[in-house]
Tab-separated table of N, CA and C in Angstrom:
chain	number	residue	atom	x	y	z
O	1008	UNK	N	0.849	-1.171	0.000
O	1008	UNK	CA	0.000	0.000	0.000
O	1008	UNK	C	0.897	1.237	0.000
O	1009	UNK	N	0.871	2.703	-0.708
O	1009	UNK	CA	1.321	3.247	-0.940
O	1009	UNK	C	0.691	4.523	-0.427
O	1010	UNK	N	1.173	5.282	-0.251
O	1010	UNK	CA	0.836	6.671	0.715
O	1010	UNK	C	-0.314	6.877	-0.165
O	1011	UNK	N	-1.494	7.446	0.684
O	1011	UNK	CA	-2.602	8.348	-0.517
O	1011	UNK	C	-3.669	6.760	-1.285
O	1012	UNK	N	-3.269	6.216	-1.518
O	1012	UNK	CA	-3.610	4.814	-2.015
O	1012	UNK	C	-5.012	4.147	-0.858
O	1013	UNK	N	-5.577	3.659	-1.622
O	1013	UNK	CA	-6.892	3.208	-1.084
O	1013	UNK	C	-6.864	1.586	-1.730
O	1014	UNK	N	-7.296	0.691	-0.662
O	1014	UNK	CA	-7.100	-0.811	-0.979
O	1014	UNK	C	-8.475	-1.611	-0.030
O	1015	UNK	N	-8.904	-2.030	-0.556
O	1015	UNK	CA	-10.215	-2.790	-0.779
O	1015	UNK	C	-9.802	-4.229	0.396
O	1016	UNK	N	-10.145	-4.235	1.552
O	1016	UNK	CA	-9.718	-5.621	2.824
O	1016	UNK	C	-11.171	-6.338	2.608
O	1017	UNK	N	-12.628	-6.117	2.210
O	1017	UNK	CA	-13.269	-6.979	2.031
O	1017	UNK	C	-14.634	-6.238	1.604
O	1018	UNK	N	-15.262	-6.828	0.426
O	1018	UNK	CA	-16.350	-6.445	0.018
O	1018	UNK	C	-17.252	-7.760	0.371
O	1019	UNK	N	-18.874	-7.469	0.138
O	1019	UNK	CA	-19.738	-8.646	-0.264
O	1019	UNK	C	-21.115	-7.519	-0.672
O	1020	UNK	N	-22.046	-8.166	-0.720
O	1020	UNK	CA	-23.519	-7.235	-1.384
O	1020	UNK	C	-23.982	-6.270	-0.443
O	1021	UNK	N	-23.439	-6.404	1.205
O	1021	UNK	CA	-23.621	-5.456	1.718
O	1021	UNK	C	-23.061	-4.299	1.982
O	1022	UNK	N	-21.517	-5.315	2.530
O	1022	UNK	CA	-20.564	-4.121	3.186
O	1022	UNK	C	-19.553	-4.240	2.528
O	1023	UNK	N	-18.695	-2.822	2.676
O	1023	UNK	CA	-17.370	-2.639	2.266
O	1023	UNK	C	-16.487	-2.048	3.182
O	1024	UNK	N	-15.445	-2.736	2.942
O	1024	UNK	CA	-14.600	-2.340	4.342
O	1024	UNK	C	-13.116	-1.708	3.113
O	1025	UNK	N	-13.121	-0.798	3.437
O	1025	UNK	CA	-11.656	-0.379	2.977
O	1025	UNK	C	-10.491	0.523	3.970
O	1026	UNK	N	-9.430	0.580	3.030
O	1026	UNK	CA	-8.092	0.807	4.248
O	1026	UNK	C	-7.652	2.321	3.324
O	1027	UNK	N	-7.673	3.350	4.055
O	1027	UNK	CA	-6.952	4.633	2.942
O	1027	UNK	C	-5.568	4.690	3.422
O	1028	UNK	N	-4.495	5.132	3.347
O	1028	UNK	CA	-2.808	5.159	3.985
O	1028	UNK	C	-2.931	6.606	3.815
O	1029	UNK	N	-2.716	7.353	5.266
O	1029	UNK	CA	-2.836	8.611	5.123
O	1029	UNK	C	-1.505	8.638	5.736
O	1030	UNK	N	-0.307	7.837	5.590
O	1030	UNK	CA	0.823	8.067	6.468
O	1030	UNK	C	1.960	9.474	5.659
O	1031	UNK	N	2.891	9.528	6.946
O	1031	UNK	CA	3.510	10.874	6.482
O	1031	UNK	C	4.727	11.061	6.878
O	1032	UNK	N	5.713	11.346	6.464
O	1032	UNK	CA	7.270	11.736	7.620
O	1032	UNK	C	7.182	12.819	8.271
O	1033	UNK	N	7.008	13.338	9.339
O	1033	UNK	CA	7.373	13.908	10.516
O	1033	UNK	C	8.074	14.718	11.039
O	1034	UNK	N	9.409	14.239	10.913
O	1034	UNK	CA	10.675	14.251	11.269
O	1034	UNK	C	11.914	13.471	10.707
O	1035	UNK	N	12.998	13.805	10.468
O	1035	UNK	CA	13.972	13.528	9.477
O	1035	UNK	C	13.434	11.722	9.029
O	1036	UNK	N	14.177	10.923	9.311
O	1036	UNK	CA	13.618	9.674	8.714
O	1036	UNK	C	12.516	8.872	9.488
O	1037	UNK	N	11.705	9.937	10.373
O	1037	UNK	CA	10.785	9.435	11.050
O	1037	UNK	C	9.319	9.570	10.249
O	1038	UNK	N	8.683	8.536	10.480
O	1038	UNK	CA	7.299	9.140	9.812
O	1038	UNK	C	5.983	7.947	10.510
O	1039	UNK	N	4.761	8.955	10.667
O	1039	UNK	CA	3.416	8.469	11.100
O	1039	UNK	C	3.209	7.571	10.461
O	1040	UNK	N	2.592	6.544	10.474
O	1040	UNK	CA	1.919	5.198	9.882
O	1040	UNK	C	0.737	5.155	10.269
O	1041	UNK	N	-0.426	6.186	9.183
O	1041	UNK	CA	-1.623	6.124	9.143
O	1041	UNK	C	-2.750	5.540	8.447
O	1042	UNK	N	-3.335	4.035	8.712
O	1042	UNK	CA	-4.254	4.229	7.790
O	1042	UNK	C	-5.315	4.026	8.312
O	1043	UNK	N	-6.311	4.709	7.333
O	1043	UNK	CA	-8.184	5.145	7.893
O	1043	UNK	C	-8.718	3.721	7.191
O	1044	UNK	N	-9.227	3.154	8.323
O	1044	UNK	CA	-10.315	2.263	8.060
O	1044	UNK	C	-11.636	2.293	7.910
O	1045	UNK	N	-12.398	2.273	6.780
O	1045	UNK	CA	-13.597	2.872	6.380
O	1045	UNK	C	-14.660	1.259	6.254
O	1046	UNK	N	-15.612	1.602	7.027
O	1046	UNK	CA	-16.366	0.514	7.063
O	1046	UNK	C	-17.821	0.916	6.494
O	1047	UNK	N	-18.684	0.757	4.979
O	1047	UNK	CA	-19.441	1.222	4.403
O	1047	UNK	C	-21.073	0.022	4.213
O	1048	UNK	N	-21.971	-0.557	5.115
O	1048	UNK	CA	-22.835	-0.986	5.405
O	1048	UNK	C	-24.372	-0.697	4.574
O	1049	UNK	N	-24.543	-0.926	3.878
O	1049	UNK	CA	-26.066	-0.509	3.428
O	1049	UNK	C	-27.229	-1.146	4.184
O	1050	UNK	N	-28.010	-0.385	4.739
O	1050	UNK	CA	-29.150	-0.656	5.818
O	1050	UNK	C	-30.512	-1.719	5.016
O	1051	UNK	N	-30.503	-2.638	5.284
O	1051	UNK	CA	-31.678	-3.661	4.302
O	1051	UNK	C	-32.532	-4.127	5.028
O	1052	UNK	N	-34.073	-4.233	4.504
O	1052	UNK	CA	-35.046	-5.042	5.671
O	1052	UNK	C	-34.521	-6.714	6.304
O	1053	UNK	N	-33.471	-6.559	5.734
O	1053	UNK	CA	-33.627	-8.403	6.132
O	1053	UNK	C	-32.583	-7.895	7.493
O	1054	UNK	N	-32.162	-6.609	7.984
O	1054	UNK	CA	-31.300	-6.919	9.104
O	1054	UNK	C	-32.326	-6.446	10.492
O	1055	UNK	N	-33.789	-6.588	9.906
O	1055	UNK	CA	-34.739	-5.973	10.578
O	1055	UNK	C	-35.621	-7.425	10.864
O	1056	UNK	N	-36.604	-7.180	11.974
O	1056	UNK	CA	-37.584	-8.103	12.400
O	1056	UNK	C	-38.968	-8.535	11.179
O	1057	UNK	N	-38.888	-7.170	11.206
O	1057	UNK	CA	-40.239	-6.769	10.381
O	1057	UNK	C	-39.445	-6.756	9.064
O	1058	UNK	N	-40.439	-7.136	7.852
O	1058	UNK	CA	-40.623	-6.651	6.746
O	1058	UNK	C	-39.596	-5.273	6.174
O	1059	UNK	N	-40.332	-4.629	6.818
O	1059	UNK	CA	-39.711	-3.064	5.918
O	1059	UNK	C	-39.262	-2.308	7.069
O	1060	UNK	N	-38.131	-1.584	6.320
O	1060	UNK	CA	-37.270	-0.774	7.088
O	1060	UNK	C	-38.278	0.184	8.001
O	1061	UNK	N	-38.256	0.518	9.508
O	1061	UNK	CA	-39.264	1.385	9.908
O	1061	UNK	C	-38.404	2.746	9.466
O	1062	UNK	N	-39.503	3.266	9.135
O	1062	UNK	CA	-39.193	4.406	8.759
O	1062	UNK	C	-38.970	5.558	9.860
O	1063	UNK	N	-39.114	5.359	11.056
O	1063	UNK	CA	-38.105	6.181	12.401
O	1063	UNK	C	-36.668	6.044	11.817
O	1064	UNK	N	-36.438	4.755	11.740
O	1064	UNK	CA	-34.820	4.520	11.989
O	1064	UNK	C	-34.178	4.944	10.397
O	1065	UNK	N	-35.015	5.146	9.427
O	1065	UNK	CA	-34.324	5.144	8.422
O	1065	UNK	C	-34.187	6.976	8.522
O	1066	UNK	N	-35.476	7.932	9.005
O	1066	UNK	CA	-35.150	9.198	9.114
O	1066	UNK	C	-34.180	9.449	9.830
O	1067	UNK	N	-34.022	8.780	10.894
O	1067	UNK	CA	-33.094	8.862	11.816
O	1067	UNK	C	-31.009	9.058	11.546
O	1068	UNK	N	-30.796	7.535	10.816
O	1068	UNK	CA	-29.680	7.323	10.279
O	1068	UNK	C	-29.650	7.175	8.907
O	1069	UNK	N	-30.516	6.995	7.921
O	1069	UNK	CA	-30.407	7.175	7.180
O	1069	UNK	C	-30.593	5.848	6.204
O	1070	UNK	N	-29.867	5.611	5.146
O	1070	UNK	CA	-29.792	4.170	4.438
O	1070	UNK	C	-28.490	3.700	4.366
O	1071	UNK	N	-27.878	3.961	4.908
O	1071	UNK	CA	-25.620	3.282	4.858
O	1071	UNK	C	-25.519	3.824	6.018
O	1072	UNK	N	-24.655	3.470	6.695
O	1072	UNK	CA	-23.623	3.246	8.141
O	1072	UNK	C	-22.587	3.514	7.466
O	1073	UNK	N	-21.732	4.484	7.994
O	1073	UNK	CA	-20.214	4.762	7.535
O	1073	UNK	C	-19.981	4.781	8.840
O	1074	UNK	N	-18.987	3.503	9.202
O	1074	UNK	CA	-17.639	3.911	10.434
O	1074	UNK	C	-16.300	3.685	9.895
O	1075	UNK	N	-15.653	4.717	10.341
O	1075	UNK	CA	-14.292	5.480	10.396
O	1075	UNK	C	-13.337	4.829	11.825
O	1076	UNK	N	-12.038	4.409	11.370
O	1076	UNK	CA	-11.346	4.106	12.765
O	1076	UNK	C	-10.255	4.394	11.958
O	1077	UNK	N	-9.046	5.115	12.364
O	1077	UNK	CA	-7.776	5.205	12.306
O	1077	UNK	C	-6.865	4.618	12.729
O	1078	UNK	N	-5.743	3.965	12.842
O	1078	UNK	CA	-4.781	3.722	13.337
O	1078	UNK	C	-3.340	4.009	13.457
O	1079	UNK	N	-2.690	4.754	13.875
O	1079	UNK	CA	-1.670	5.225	13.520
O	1079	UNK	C	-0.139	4.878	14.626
O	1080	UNK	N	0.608	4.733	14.019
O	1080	UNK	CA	2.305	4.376	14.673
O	1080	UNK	C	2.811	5.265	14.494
O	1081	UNK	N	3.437	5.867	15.191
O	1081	UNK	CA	4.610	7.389	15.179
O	1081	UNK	C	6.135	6.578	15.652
O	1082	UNK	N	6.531	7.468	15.185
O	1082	UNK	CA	8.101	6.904	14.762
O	1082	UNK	C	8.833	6.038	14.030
O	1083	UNK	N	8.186	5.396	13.305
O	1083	UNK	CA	8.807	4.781	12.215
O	1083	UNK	C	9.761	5.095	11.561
O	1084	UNK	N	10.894	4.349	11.469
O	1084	UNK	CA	11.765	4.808	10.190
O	1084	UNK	C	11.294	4.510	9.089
O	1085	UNK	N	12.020	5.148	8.110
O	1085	UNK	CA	11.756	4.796	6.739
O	1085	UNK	C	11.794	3.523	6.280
O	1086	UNK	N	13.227	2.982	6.672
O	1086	UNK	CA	13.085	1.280	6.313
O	1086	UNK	C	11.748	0.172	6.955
O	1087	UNK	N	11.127	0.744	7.533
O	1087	UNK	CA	10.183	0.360	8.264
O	1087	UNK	C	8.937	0.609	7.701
O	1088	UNK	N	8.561	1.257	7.145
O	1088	UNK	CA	7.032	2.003	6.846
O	1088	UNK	C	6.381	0.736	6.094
O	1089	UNK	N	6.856	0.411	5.519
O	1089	UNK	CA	5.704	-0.988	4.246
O	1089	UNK	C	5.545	-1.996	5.553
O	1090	UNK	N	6.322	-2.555	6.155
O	1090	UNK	CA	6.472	-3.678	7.138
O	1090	UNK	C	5.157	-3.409	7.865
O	1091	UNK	N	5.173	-1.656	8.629
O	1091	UNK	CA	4.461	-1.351	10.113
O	1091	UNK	C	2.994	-1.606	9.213
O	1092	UNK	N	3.180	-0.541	7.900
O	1092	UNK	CA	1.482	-0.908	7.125
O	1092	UNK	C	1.236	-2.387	7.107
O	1093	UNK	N	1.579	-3.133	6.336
O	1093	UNK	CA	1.535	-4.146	6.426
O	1093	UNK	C	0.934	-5.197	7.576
O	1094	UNK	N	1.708	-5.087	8.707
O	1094	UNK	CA	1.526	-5.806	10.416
O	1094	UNK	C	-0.088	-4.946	10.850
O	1095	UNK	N	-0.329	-3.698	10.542
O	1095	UNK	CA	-1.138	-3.181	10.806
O	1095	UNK	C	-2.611	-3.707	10.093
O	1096	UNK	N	-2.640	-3.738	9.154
O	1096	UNK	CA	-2.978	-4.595	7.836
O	1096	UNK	C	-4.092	-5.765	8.557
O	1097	UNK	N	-2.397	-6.614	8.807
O	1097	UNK	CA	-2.599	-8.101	8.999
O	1097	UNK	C	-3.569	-8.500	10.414
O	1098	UNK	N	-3.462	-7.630	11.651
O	1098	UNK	CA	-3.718	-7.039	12.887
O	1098	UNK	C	-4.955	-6.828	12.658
O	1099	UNK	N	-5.602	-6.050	11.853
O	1099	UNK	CA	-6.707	-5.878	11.309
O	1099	UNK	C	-7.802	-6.998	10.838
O	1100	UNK	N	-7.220	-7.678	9.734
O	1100	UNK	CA	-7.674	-8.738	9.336
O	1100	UNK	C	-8.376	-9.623	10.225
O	1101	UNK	N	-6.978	-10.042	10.950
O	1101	UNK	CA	-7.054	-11.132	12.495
O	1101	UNK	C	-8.168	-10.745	13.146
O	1102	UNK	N	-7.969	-9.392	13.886
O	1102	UNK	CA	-8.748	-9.195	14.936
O	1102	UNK	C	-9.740	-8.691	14.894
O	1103	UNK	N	-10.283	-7.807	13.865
O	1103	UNK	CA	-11.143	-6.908	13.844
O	1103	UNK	C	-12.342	-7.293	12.289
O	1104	UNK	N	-11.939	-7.630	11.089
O	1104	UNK	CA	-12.863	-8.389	9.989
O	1104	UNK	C	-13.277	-9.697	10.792
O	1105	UNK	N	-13.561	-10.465	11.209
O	1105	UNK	CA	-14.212	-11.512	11.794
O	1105	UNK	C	-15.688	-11.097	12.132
O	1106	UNK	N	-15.261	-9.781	13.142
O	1106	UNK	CA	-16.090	-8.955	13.999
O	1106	UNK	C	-17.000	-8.093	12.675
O	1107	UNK	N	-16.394	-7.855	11.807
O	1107	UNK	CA	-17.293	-6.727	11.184
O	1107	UNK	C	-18.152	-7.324	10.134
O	1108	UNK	N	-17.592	-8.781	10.332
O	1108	UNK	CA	-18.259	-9.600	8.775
O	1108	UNK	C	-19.404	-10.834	9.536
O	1109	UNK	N	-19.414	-11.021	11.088
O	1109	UNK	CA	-20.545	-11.620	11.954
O	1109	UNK	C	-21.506	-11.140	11.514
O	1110	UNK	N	-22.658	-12.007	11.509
O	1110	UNK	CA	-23.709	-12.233	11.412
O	1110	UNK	C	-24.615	-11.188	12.068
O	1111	UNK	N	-23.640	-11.304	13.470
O	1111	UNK	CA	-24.376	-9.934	14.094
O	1111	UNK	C	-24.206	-8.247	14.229
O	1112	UNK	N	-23.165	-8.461	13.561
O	1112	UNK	CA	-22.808	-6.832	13.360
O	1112	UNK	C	-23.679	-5.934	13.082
O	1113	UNK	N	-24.626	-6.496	11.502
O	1113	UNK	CA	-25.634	-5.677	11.005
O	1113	UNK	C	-26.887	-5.130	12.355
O	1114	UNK	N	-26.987	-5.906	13.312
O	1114	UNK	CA	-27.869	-4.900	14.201
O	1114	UNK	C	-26.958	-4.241	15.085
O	1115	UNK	N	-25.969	-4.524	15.680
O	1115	UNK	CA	-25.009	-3.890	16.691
O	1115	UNK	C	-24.847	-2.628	16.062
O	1116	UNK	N	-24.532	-2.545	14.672
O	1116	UNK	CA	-23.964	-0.877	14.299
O	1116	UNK	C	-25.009	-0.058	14.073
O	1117	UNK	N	-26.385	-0.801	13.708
O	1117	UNK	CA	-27.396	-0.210	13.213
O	1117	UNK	C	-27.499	0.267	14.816
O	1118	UNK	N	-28.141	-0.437	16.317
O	1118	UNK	CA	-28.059	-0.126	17.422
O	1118	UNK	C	-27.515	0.621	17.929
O	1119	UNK	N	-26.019	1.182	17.581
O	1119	UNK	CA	-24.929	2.187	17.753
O	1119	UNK	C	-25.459	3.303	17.177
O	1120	UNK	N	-25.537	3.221	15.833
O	1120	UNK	CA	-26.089	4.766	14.862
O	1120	UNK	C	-26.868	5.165	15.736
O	1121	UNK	N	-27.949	4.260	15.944
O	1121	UNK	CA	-29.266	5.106	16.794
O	1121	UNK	C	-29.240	5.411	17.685
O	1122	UNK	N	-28.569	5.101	18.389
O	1122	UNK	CA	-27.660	5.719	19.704
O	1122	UNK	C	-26.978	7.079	19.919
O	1123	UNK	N	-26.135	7.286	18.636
O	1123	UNK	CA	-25.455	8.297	18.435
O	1123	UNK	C	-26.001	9.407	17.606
O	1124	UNK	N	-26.836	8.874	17.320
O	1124	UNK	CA	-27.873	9.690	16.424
O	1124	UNK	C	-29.050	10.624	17.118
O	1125	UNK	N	-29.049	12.314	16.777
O	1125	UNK	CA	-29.278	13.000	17.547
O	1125	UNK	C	-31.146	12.942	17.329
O	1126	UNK	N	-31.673	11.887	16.913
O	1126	UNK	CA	-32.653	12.139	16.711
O	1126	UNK	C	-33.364	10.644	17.221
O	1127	UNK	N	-32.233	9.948	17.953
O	1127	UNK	CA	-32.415	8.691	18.563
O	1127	UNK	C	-33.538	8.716	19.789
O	1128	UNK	N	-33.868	9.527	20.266
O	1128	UNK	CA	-35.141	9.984	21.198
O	1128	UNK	C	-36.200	10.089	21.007
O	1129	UNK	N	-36.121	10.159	19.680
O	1129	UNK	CA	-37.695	10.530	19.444
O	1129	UNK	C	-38.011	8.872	18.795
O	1130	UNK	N	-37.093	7.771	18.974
O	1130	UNK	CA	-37.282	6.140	17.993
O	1130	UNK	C	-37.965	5.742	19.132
O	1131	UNK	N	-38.564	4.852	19.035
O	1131	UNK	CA	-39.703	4.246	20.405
O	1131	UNK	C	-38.902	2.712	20.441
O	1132	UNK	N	-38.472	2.367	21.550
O	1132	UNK	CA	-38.122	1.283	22.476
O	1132	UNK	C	-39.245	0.319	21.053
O	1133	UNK	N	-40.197	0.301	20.855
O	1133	UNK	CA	-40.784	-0.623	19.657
O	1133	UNK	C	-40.274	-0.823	18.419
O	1134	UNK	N	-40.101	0.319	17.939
O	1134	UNK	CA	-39.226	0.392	16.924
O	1134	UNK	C	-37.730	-0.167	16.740
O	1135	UNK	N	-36.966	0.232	17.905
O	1135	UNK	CA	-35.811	-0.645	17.857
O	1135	UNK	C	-35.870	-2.189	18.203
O	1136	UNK	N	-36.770	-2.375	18.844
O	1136	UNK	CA	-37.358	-4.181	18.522
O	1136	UNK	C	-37.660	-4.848	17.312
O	1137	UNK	N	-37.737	-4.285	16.641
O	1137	UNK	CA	-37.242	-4.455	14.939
O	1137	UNK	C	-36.040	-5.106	14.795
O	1138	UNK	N	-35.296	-4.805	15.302
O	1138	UNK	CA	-33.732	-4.821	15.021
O	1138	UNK	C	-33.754	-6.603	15.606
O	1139	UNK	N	-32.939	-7.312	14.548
O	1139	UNK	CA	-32.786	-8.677	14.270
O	1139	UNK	C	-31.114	-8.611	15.485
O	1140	UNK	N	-31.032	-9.460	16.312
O	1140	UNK	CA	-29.863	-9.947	16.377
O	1140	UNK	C	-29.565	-11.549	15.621
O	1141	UNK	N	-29.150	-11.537	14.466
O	1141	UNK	CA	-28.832	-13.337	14.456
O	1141	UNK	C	-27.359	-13.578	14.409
């Protein structure tokens, strides 16, 4: 992966998970090892109880889930930078795609949005009973 460069860690019909490298040098042969992890979800009745999307939750958050996580290493040398992306990468893969590609994710993040979502007060305790855990 190459500075600025955007690389594709896992698609399917719902979600897309991609990696951007926003890394940078710093300081003489020192440099940040940044990359933005973009996690892109499209909201579908089948991650719901009911039939059709209620339409609270869709005014609410909308129709896609975008989460954002960064990760970044400071101090790297130069001979180092592909390796740290890389381990970072791999770290990712391991620990964290398992989690985002479960079965149950699709209500956990949908559950989160509405949470964080400033209009999550006015959704009725019924409405989020919709929400499928499988």
């Amino acid at each position: 992966m190459h500075n600025c460069c955007q690389e594709k860690l896992f698609q399917n019909e719902t979600l897309s998970i991609t990696c951007r490298d926003l890394s940078h040098r710093y300081f003489g042969d020192f440099h940040v090892v940044s990359l933005e992890i973009k996690c892109e979800m499209d909201i579908l009745p089948r991650h719901f109880k009911n039939v059709s999307i209620p339409e609270e939750i869709k005014s609410a958050i909308g129709e896609k889930i975008t989460i954002l996580r960064k990760i970044q290493q400071m101090g790297v040398p130069s001979a180092r930078v592909n390796q740290v992306k890389d381990e970072i990468i791999h770290n990712f893969k391991r620990n964290s795609l398992p989690y985002f590609t479960s079965s149950s994710f699709p209500a956990k993040a949908i559950l989160s949005e509405i949470r964080k979502s400033r209009k999550s007060d006015h959704i009725s305790a019924a409405t989020i009973e919709f929400l499928c855990a499988k």
